[in-house]
Amino acid sequence: MNKFDDMMACIAQAEPSFRQLLAVDPHFDVFRRAWCVAELHQAHKLRLQQRMRVFSEASLLQHAGELRSLNVEDMQASNPADRDMILARIADKAAFNAEVQRLLFDTGGLLEGWRSGFENVRMLGEIARKGLMRSTDSILQTDSDSDSESEEP
C-alpha cells in the first residue's frame, strides 16, 4: 500500500511552513508523469504553498497548449502498476483534471506567478536599459562640454 497522501498530510501538519516547488523541465515532461501531477494536486488539496519554476518563457509558450489539455488518464509512470493505482484513487477524473487546470491557470495559479516573474525581469531590463542610456548620454555630454572648453581661448 502506498502512503503518499498520508506522508504529505503528515509533513504539512508537522511543518506549517512546508512548501512545494515544482521545477519544470524544458520539455514539460513533469506534467506527463502521473506521480508528479498527483503530488501537485495533493499539495494543493492540503493548501500547501506552491511555486513553479520553468526552464524558460520560450519553453512555457511552446508547451502551453499541452498544459491546457492535460488529462490524468494520459499520464505515465515508470511502473504501470503505479499509474493504475493513482488512477484508481481518483474517483472523478474529469473533476481532477479541472482542478489541475484551475491550479495552473486561474488567477493566483502557478502560471500566473511565473508570468509575473517574467514581467518583473522585463521591467528590470527596461530600467537597466534606461539607466545605461542616461549614463551614456551623460558621458557624451561631459565629453562634449570638455571639447567646448578646450576650444575656447
Backbone as a chain_set.jsonl record, in Angstrom:
{"seq": "MNKFDDMMACIAQAEPSFRQLLAVDPHFDVFRRAWCVAELHQAHKLRLQQRMRVFSEASLLQHAGELRSLNVEDMQASNPADRDMILARIADKAAFNAEVQRLLFDTGGLLEGWRSGFENVRMLGEIARKGLMRSTDSILQTDSDSDSESEEP", "coords": {"N": [[0.842, -1.186, 0.0], [0.522, 2.232, -0.783], [1.654, 5.065, 0.884], [1.557, 7.707, 0.239], [-0.288, 10.017, 0.203], [-0.849, 10.181, 2.951], [1.706, 10.692, 3.977], [2.333, 13.197, 2.873], [0.329, 14.731, 4.087], [1.059, 14.438, 6.754], [3.579, 15.716, 6.807], [2.788, 18.308, 6.083], [1.231, 18.985, 8.272], [3.046, 18.757, 10.399], [4.989, 20.612, 9.769], [4.159, 23.641, 9.266], [5.149, 25.642, 7.572], [6.002, 24.357, 5.373], [6.618, 23.989, 1.918], [5.89, 23.561, -1.56], [7.866, 23.168, -4.378], [7.75, 23.205, -7.752], [9.789, 22.212, -10.147], [10.11, 22.702, -13.433], [10.918, 20.888, -16.261], [12.609, 21.524, -19.46], [11.039, 20.36, -21.492], [8.624, 19.966, -20.389], [7.975, 17.516, -19.341], [7.386, 16.717, -16.778], [4.693, 17.126, -16.409], [3.593, 15.009, -17.658], [3.894, 12.903, -16.088], [2.418, 10.719, -13.921], [2.751, 10.475, -11.109], [3.938, 12.937, -10.441], [1.987, 14.857, -11.123], [-0.076, 13.976, -9.497], [1.07, 14.478, -6.975], [1.3, 17.264, -7.103], [-1.398, 17.978, -7.213], [-2.293, 16.899, -4.753], [-0.812, 18.41, -2.897], [-1.945, 20.883, -3.356], [-4.589, 20.369, -2.513], [-4.062, 20.065, 0.187], [-3.525, 22.597, 0.825], [-0.954, 23.598, 0.721], [1.681, 25.933, 0.314], [2.573, 26.71, -2.939], [4.925, 26.843, -5.575], [6.117, 27.432, -8.869], [8.675, 26.836, -11.187], [9.886, 27.409, -14.356], [11.841, 26.304, -17.178], [12.288, 28.188, -19.229], [10.777, 31.127, -20.689], [10.219, 30.696, -23.345], [10.014, 27.892, -23.489], [7.757, 27.557, -21.914], [5.795, 28.897, -23.442], [5.864, 27.298, -25.707], [4.787, 24.902, -24.761], [2.328, 25.498, -23.693], [-0.19, 24.904, -24.823], [-0.301, 22.123, -24.531], [-0.456, 21.977, -21.769], [-2.973, 23.021, -21.366], [-4.552, 20.951, -22.188], [-4.191, 18.852, -20.461], [-4.624, 15.579, -19.184], [-5.312, 13.309, -16.788], [-5.605, 10.627, -17.291], [-4.022, 10.155, -19.462], [-1.461, 10.207, -18.577], [1.771, 8.945, -17.543], [3.748, 6.416, -15.817], [6.768, 5.139, -14.419], [6.46, 2.581, -13.527], [3.869, 0.685, -14.596], [1.908, -0.279, -12.859], [1.876, 1.59, -10.809], [0.761, 3.811, -12.098], [-1.793, 2.779, -12.628], [-2.689, 2.433, -10.0], [-2.72, 5.087, -9.069], [-4.633, 6.221, -10.79], [-6.836, 4.668, -10.033], [-7.367, 5.675, -7.525], [-8.494, 8.112, -7.988], [-11.54, 9.275, -8.001], [-13.288, 10.908, -9.565], [-12.293, 11.654, -12.487], [-12.577, 13.674, -14.404], [-13.207, 15.886, -12.805], [-10.844, 16.021, -11.331], [-9.004, 16.643, -13.39], [-10.027, 19.163, -14.096], [-9.548, 20.569, -11.732], [-6.754, 20.579, -11.692], [-6.317, 22.175, -13.944], [-7.386, 24.611, -13.026], [-5.628, 25.083, -10.913], [-3.278, 25.567, -12.307], [-3.943, 27.662, -14.189], [-5.824, 29.584, -13.235], [-6.587, 32.819, -11.686], [-4.045, 33.754, -9.59], [-2.939, 31.305, -9.861], [-0.407, 28.766, -10.555], [0.883, 29.324, -13.001], [0.348, 32.024, -13.368], [1.861, 33.245, -11.372], [4.395, 32.631, -12.321], [4.397, 33.964, -14.768], [4.287, 36.559, -13.816], [6.83, 36.764, -12.81], [8.331, 36.797, -15.183], [7.442, 39.26, -16.165], [8.491, 40.968, -14.227], [11.23, 40.635, -14.716], [11.382, 41.664, -17.308], [10.672, 44.321, -16.744], [12.797, 45.104, -15.059], [14.87, 44.859, -16.884], [14.182, 46.893, -18.671], [14.456, 49.12, -17.006], [17.206, 48.947, -16.502], [18.149, 49.319, -19.112], [17.296, 51.956, -19.643], [18.763, 53.287, -17.676], [21.361, 52.792, -18.57], [21.266, 54.179, -20.98], [20.941, 56.826, -20.024], [23.333, 57.095, -18.638], [25.179, 56.815, -20.706], [24.42, 59.023, -22.278], [25.08, 61.034, -20.461], [27.861, 60.739, -20.282], [28.572, 61.3, -22.921], [27.689, 63.956, -23.033], [29.393, 65.127, -21.122], [31.86, 64.727, -22.396], [31.425, 66.324, -24.64], [31.132, 68.833, -23.439], [33.731, 69.125, -22.427], [35.207, 69.231, -24.767], [34.275, 71.635, -25.814], [35.187, 73.473, -23.926], [37.955, 73.229, -24.23], [38.335, 74.377, -26.692], [37.892, 77.077, -26.387], [39.468, 80.326, -26.056]], "CA": [[0.0, 0.0, 0.0], [1.296, 3.458, -0.875], [1.282, 6.028, 1.936], [1.887, 9.016, -0.314], [-1.181, 11.068, 0.707], [-0.654, 10.289, 4.391], [3.01, 11.31, 4.234], [2.227, 14.631, 2.572], [-0.502, 15.338, 5.129], [1.87, 14.456, 7.977], [4.581, 16.778, 6.65], [2.082, 19.596, 6.096], [0.788, 19.263, 9.636], [4.211, 18.882, 11.276], [5.76, 21.794, 9.392], [3.218, 24.529, 8.575], [5.795, 26.473, 6.555], [6.42, 23.482, 4.273], [6.192, 24.469, 0.61], [6.208, 22.708, -2.697], [8.435, 23.84, -5.535], [7.701, 22.369, -8.933], [10.81, 22.608, -11.114], [9.618, 22.15, -14.692], [11.966, 20.644, -17.25], [12.371, 22.258, -20.712], [10.047, 19.698, -22.336], [7.399, 19.861, -19.583], [7.692, 16.1, -19.107], [6.854, 16.556, -15.424], [3.23, 17.103, -16.499], [3.187, 13.733, -18.254], [4.175, 11.887, -15.069], [1.254, 10.575, -13.035], [3.123, 10.778, -9.72], [4.201, 14.378, -10.288], [0.718, 15.594, -11.153], [-0.803, 13.584, -8.283], [1.681, 15.212, -5.866], [0.913, 18.658, -7.279], [-2.809, 18.057, -6.833], [-2.415, 16.636, -3.314], [-0.281, 19.579, -2.186], [-2.982, 21.914, -3.489], [-5.689, 19.984, -1.614], [-3.61, 20.292, 1.56], [-3.311, 24.045, 0.924], [0.465, 23.936, 0.843], [2.117, 26.995, -0.588], [3.202, 26.101, -4.105], [5.587, 27.702, -6.556], [6.563, 26.707, -10.044], [9.746, 27.461, -11.955], [10.051, 26.758, -15.648], [13.159, 26.456, -17.776], [12.342, 29.468, -19.94], [9.493, 31.589, -21.206], [10.014, 30.036, -24.642], [9.507, 26.533, -23.259], [6.387, 27.7, -21.419], [4.937, 29.226, -24.581], [5.836, 26.135, -26.598], [4.012, 23.797, -24.177], [1.094, 25.992, -23.067], [-1.325, 24.154, -25.363], [-0.306, 20.806, -23.888], [-0.943, 22.151, -20.396], [-4.428, 23.258, -21.427], [-5.257, 19.702, -22.479], [-3.739, 17.774, -19.564], [-5.619, 14.586, -18.823], [-4.641, 12.362, -15.907], [-5.653, 9.282, -17.874], [-2.972, 10.057, -20.48], [-0.15, 10.299, -17.928], [2.543, 7.715, -17.449], [4.603, 6.173, -14.658], [7.797, 4.147, -14.736], [5.834, 1.292, -13.247], [2.454, 0.773, -14.976], [1.054, -0.544, -11.694], [1.743, 2.879, -10.106], [-0.216, 4.603, -12.856], [-3.114, 2.18, -12.381], [-3.042, 2.72, -8.61], [-3.044, 6.513, -8.99], [-5.918, 6.409, -11.462], [-7.888, 4.02, -9.233], [-7.649, 6.517, -6.351], [-9.174, 9.33, -8.428], [-12.934, 8.884, -8.259], [-13.847, 11.702, -10.66], [-11.12, 12.089, -13.249], [-12.886, 14.964, -15.038], [-13.069, 16.91, -11.759], [-9.404, 16.1, -11.056], [-8.402, 17.397, -14.497], [-10.474, 20.553, -13.977], [-8.829, 21.169, -10.598], [-5.376, 20.818, -12.135], [-6.383, 23.336, -14.83], [-7.551, 25.803, -12.181], [-4.375, 25.256, -10.173], [-2.284, 26.126, -13.221], [-4.31, 28.819, -15.0], [-6.694, 30.587, -12.61], [-5.965, 33.944, -11.007], [-3.274, 33.259, -8.452], [-2.432, 29.972, -10.182], [1.04, 28.611, -10.688], [1.397, 30.002, -14.192], [0.268, 33.471, -13.185], [3.041, 33.629, -10.595], [5.572, 32.542, -13.174], [4.318, 35.067, -15.729], [4.655, 37.777, -13.096], [8.289, 36.76, -12.762], [8.805, 37.281, -16.491], [7.155, 40.692, -16.244], [9.48, 41.641, -13.371], [12.515, 40.617, -15.425], [11.263, 42.649, -18.396], [10.682, 45.655, -16.156], [14.172, 45.366, -14.62], [15.65, 45.06, -18.107], [13.855, 48.228, -19.18], [15.092, 50.081, -16.088], [18.651, 48.902, -16.768], [18.378, 49.927, -20.43], [17.159, 53.41, -19.497], [19.903, 53.746, -16.894], [22.516, 52.765, -19.46], [21.114, 55.298, -21.927], [21.231, 58.072, -19.291], [24.76, 57.099, -18.349], [25.857, 57.081, -21.984], [24.137, 60.426, -22.611], [25.836, 61.863, -19.531], [29.271, 60.662, -20.692], [28.693, 62.044, -24.172], [27.535, 65.377, -22.702], [30.629, 65.528, -20.444], [32.889, 64.812, -23.437], [31.082, 67.479, -25.473], [31.463, 70.014, -22.642], [35.196, 69.196, -22.356], [35.684, 69.668, -26.088], [33.91, 73.047, -25.944], [36.071, 74.237, -23.044], [39.314, 73.243, -24.745], [38.359, 75.2, -27.891], [37.815, 78.496, -26.013], [40.812, 80.908, -25.824]], "C": [[0.886, 1.248, 0.0], [0.759, 4.47, 0.135], [1.532, 7.474, 1.518], [1.028, 10.143, 0.273], [-0.985, 11.292, 2.203], [0.654, 10.998, 4.724], [2.957, 12.816, 3.953], [1.411, 15.344, 3.648], [0.275, 15.456, 6.436], [2.904, 15.582, 7.926], [3.916, 18.153, 6.75], [1.649, 19.972, 7.506], [1.978, 19.519, 10.564], [4.989, 20.165, 11.013], [4.869, 22.739, 8.584], [3.858, 25.399, 7.489], [6.301, 25.643, 5.37], [5.818, 23.98, 2.965], [6.56, 23.456, -0.455], [6.732, 23.579, -3.826], [8.427, 22.847, -6.686], [8.695, 22.924, -9.942], [10.478, 21.909, -12.428], [10.766, 22.064, -15.696], [11.628, 21.351, -18.573], [11.276, 21.665, -21.596], [8.712, 19.479, -21.623], [6.989, 18.405, -19.355], [7.089, 15.85, -17.727], [5.327, 16.465, -15.442], [2.698, 15.86, -17.211], [3.348, 12.585, -17.255], [3.045, 11.859, -14.047], [1.596, 10.94, -11.588], [3.289, 12.273, -9.511], [2.905, 15.175, -10.235], [-0.119, 15.243, -9.926], [-0.25, 14.328, -7.062], [1.296, 16.691, -5.918], [-0.529, 18.868, -6.806], [-2.984, 17.873, -5.328], [-1.908, 17.821, -2.494], [-1.298, 20.726, -2.228], [-4.156, 21.616, -2.549], [-5.335, 20.247, -0.155], [-3.343, 21.772, 1.836], [-1.857, 24.41, 1.237], [0.765, 25.094, -0.101], [2.897, 26.336, -1.72], [3.794, 27.173, -5.005], [6.021, 26.813, -7.711], [7.653, 27.514, -10.727], [9.898, 26.681, -13.249], [11.413, 27.103, -16.219], [13.308, 27.805, -18.464], [10.936, 29.857, -20.374], [9.194, 30.909, -22.534], [9.471, 28.624, -24.455], [8.079, 26.568, -22.737], [5.435, 27.97, -22.573], [4.785, 28.033, -25.528], [4.898, 25.046, -26.075], [2.688, 24.235, -23.547], [-0.137, 25.229, -23.552], [-1.445, 22.774, -24.74], [-0.838, 20.907, -22.464], [-2.459, 22.326, -20.379], [-5.207, 21.964, -21.653], [-4.776, 18.538, -21.604], [-4.904, 16.866, -19.201], [-4.911, 13.505, -18.02], [-4.615, 10.954, -16.501], [-4.603, 9.073, -18.965], [-1.574, 10.03, -19.875], [0.469, 8.921, -17.74], [3.253, 7.614, -16.103], [5.626, 5.129, -15.075], [7.255, 2.735, -14.557], [4.346, 1.412, -13.6], [1.49, 0.515, -13.816], [0.853, 0.731, -10.876], [0.697, 3.75, -10.796], [-1.624, 4.085, -12.581], [-3.596, 2.49, -10.97], [-3.455, 4.182, -8.445], [-4.41, 6.764, -9.617], [-7.07, 5.808, -10.66], [-8.282, 4.877, -8.039], [-8.37, 7.818, -6.718], [-10.595, 8.953, -8.848], [-13.506, 9.594, -9.476], [-12.691, 12.324, -11.432], [-11.361, 13.43, -13.951], [-12.735, 16.098, -14.029], [-11.598, 17.097, -11.4], [-8.724, 16.952, -12.124], [-8.772, 18.874, -14.422], [-9.754, 21.266, -12.832], [-7.384, 21.467, -10.969], [-5.335, 22.032, -13.057], [-6.515, 24.627, -14.027], [-6.26, 26.107, -11.428], [-3.312, 25.923, -11.053], [-2.673, 27.507, -13.757], [-5.146, 29.89, -14.317], [-5.892, 31.742, -12.023], [-5.29, 33.428, -9.742], [-2.694, 31.882, -8.684], [-0.926, 29.962, -10.405], [1.607, 29.331, -11.902], [1.327, 31.513, -14.076], [1.481, 33.97, -12.407], [4.3, 33.606, -11.435], [5.562, 33.664, -14.206], [4.691, 36.383, -15.07], [6.162, 37.885, -12.992], [8.891, 37.251, -14.065], [8.591, 38.778, -16.613], [8.149, 41.488, -15.392], [10.834, 41.71, -14.059], [12.484, 41.626, -16.568], [11.361, 44.074, -17.852], [12.1, 46.022, -15.706], [15.086, 45.609, -15.823], [15.424, 46.446, -18.689], [14.496, 49.311, -18.314], [16.597, 50.132, -16.348], [18.981, 49.562, -18.103], [18.307, 51.449, -20.339], [18.325, 53.993, -18.7], [21.17, 53.793, -17.735], [22.45, 53.927, -20.448], [21.434, 56.624, -21.242], [22.724, 58.197, -19.027], [25.558, 57.434, -19.604], [25.657, 58.53, -22.398], [24.967, 61.366, -21.734], [27.312, 61.883, -19.918], [29.488, 61.465, -21.968], [28.583, 63.545, -23.924], [28.807, 65.903, -22.037], [31.757, 65.681, -21.451], [32.671, 66.04, -24.313], [31.438, 68.773, -24.75], [32.973, 70.198, -22.577], [35.771, 69.702, -23.672], [35.422, 71.158, -26.275], [34.836, 73.914, -25.119], [37.471, 74.325, -23.614], [39.43, 74.106, -25.995], [38.345, 76.691, -27.56], [39.219, 79.018, -25.712], [41.142, 81.122, -24.386]], "O": [[1.888, 1.299, 0.712], [-0.448, 4.695, 0.221], [1.698, 8.353, 2.363], [1.569, 11.122, 0.788], [-0.958, 12.429, 2.674], [0.706, 11.812, 5.646], [3.488, 13.611, 4.729], [1.768, 16.443, 4.07], [0.162, 16.458, 7.142], [3.076, 16.314, 8.9], [4.426, 19.05, 7.422], [1.697, 21.142, 7.886], [1.918, 20.402, 11.42], [5.58, 20.737, 11.929], [4.826, 22.652, 7.357], [3.164, 25.846, 6.576], [6.954, 26.173, 4.471], [4.645, 24.349, 2.915], [7.431, 22.608, -0.261], [6.128, 24.59, -4.185], [9.027, 21.776, -6.599], [8.468, 23.984, -10.525], [10.554, 20.685, -12.529], [11.48, 23.036, -15.94], [10.478, 21.736, -18.783], [10.649, 22.39, -22.369], [7.789, 18.885, -22.18], [5.807, 18.101, -19.197], [6.362, 14.876, -17.534], [4.734, 15.804, -14.59], [1.487, 15.687, -17.344], [2.985, 11.444, -17.54], [2.76, 12.861, -13.393], [0.826, 11.63, -10.921], [2.827, 12.815, -8.507], [2.749, 16.063, -9.398], [-0.797, 16.107, -9.372], [-1.021, 14.763, -6.206], [1.002, 17.295, -4.887], [-0.827, 19.822, -6.088], [-3.741, 18.611, -4.697], [-2.526, 18.189, -1.494], [-1.477, 21.444, -1.245], [-4.654, 22.514, -1.87], [-6.199, 20.608, 0.645], [-2.979, 22.147, 2.95], [-1.577, 25.394, 1.921], [0.173, 25.212, -1.174], [3.774, 25.506, -1.482], [3.236, 28.258, -5.168], [6.257, 25.616, -7.551], [7.559, 28.738, -10.829], [10.021, 25.456, -13.244], [12.055, 28.066, -15.801], [14.322, 28.485, -18.307], [10.028, 29.027, -20.419], [8.042, 30.583, -22.82], [8.568, 28.205, -25.18], [7.274, 25.701, -23.078], [4.382, 27.34, -22.671], [3.709, 27.796, -26.078], [4.279, 24.338, -26.869], [2.001, 23.421, -22.93], [-1.033, 24.939, -22.759], [-2.547, 22.307, -24.454], [-1.578, 20.037, -22.005], [-3.139, 21.833, -19.479], [-6.396, 21.895, -21.342], [-4.939, 17.374, -21.972], [-6.018, 17.325, -18.946], [-4.0, 12.854, -18.53], [-3.695, 10.182, -16.232], [-4.327, 7.936, -19.349], [-0.597, 9.846, -20.601], [-0.207, 7.893, -17.773], [3.348, 8.587, -15.354], [5.377, 4.33, -15.978], [7.554, 1.827, -15.333], [3.631, 2.177, -12.954], [0.378, 1.041, -13.804], [-0.22, 0.937, -10.308], [-0.151, 4.352, -10.138], [-2.54, 4.868, -12.33], [-4.775, 2.778, -10.763], [-4.432, 4.477, -7.758], [-5.249, 7.447, -9.03], [-8.16, 6.38, -10.615], [-9.424, 4.81, -7.586], [-8.81, 8.547, -5.829], [-10.811, 8.383, -9.917], [-14.138, 8.965, -10.324], [-12.181, 13.384, -11.07], [-10.438, 14.234, -14.076], [-12.196, 17.155, -14.358], [-11.156, 18.226, -11.187], [-7.963, 17.867, -11.809], [-7.928, 19.739, -14.656], [-9.392, 22.436, -12.956], [-6.852, 22.511, -10.59], [-4.412, 22.842, -12.964], [-5.839, 25.616, -14.311], [-5.854, 27.265, -11.324], [-2.538, 26.753, -10.575], [-1.847, 28.419, -13.782], [-5.17, 31.025, -14.792], [-4.672, 31.656, -11.881], [-5.912, 32.744, -8.929], [-2.026, 31.337, -7.806], [-0.272, 31.004, -10.437], [2.702, 29.89, -11.833], [2.171, 32.213, -14.636], [2.061, 35.001, -12.749], [5.172, 34.461, -11.281], [6.605, 34.253, -14.489], [5.338, 37.23, -15.687], [6.714, 38.982, -13.076], [9.847, 38.028, -14.061], [9.462, 39.492, -17.11], [8.594, 42.562, -15.798], [11.512, 42.735, -13.991], [13.449, 42.361, -16.775], [12.044, 44.923, -18.424], [12.552, 47.141, -15.951], [15.968, 46.466, -15.777], [16.364, 47.097, -19.145], [15.015, 50.301, -18.83], [17.192, 51.209, -16.406], [19.973, 50.282, -18.215], [19.156, 52.149, -20.892], [18.817, 55.075, -19.02], [21.961, 54.73, -17.622], [23.459, 54.578, -20.718], [22.127, 57.462, -21.82], [23.305, 59.273, -19.175], [26.493, 58.234, -19.565], [26.602, 59.195, -22.821], [25.49, 62.372, -22.214], [27.945, 62.938, -19.884], [30.458, 62.214, -22.087], [29.308, 64.325, -24.541], [29.255, 67.005, -22.351], [32.527, 66.639, -21.385], [33.628, 66.718, -24.684], [31.975, 69.701, -25.355], [33.452, 71.329, -22.664], [36.706, 70.502, -23.686], [36.257, 71.868, -26.835], [35.235, 74.989, -25.568], [38.12, 75.365, -23.505], [40.534, 74.532, -26.332], [38.756, 77.498, -28.394], [40.063, 78.289, -25.191], [42.231, 81.6, -24.066]]}, "num_chains": 1, "name": "protein.A"}
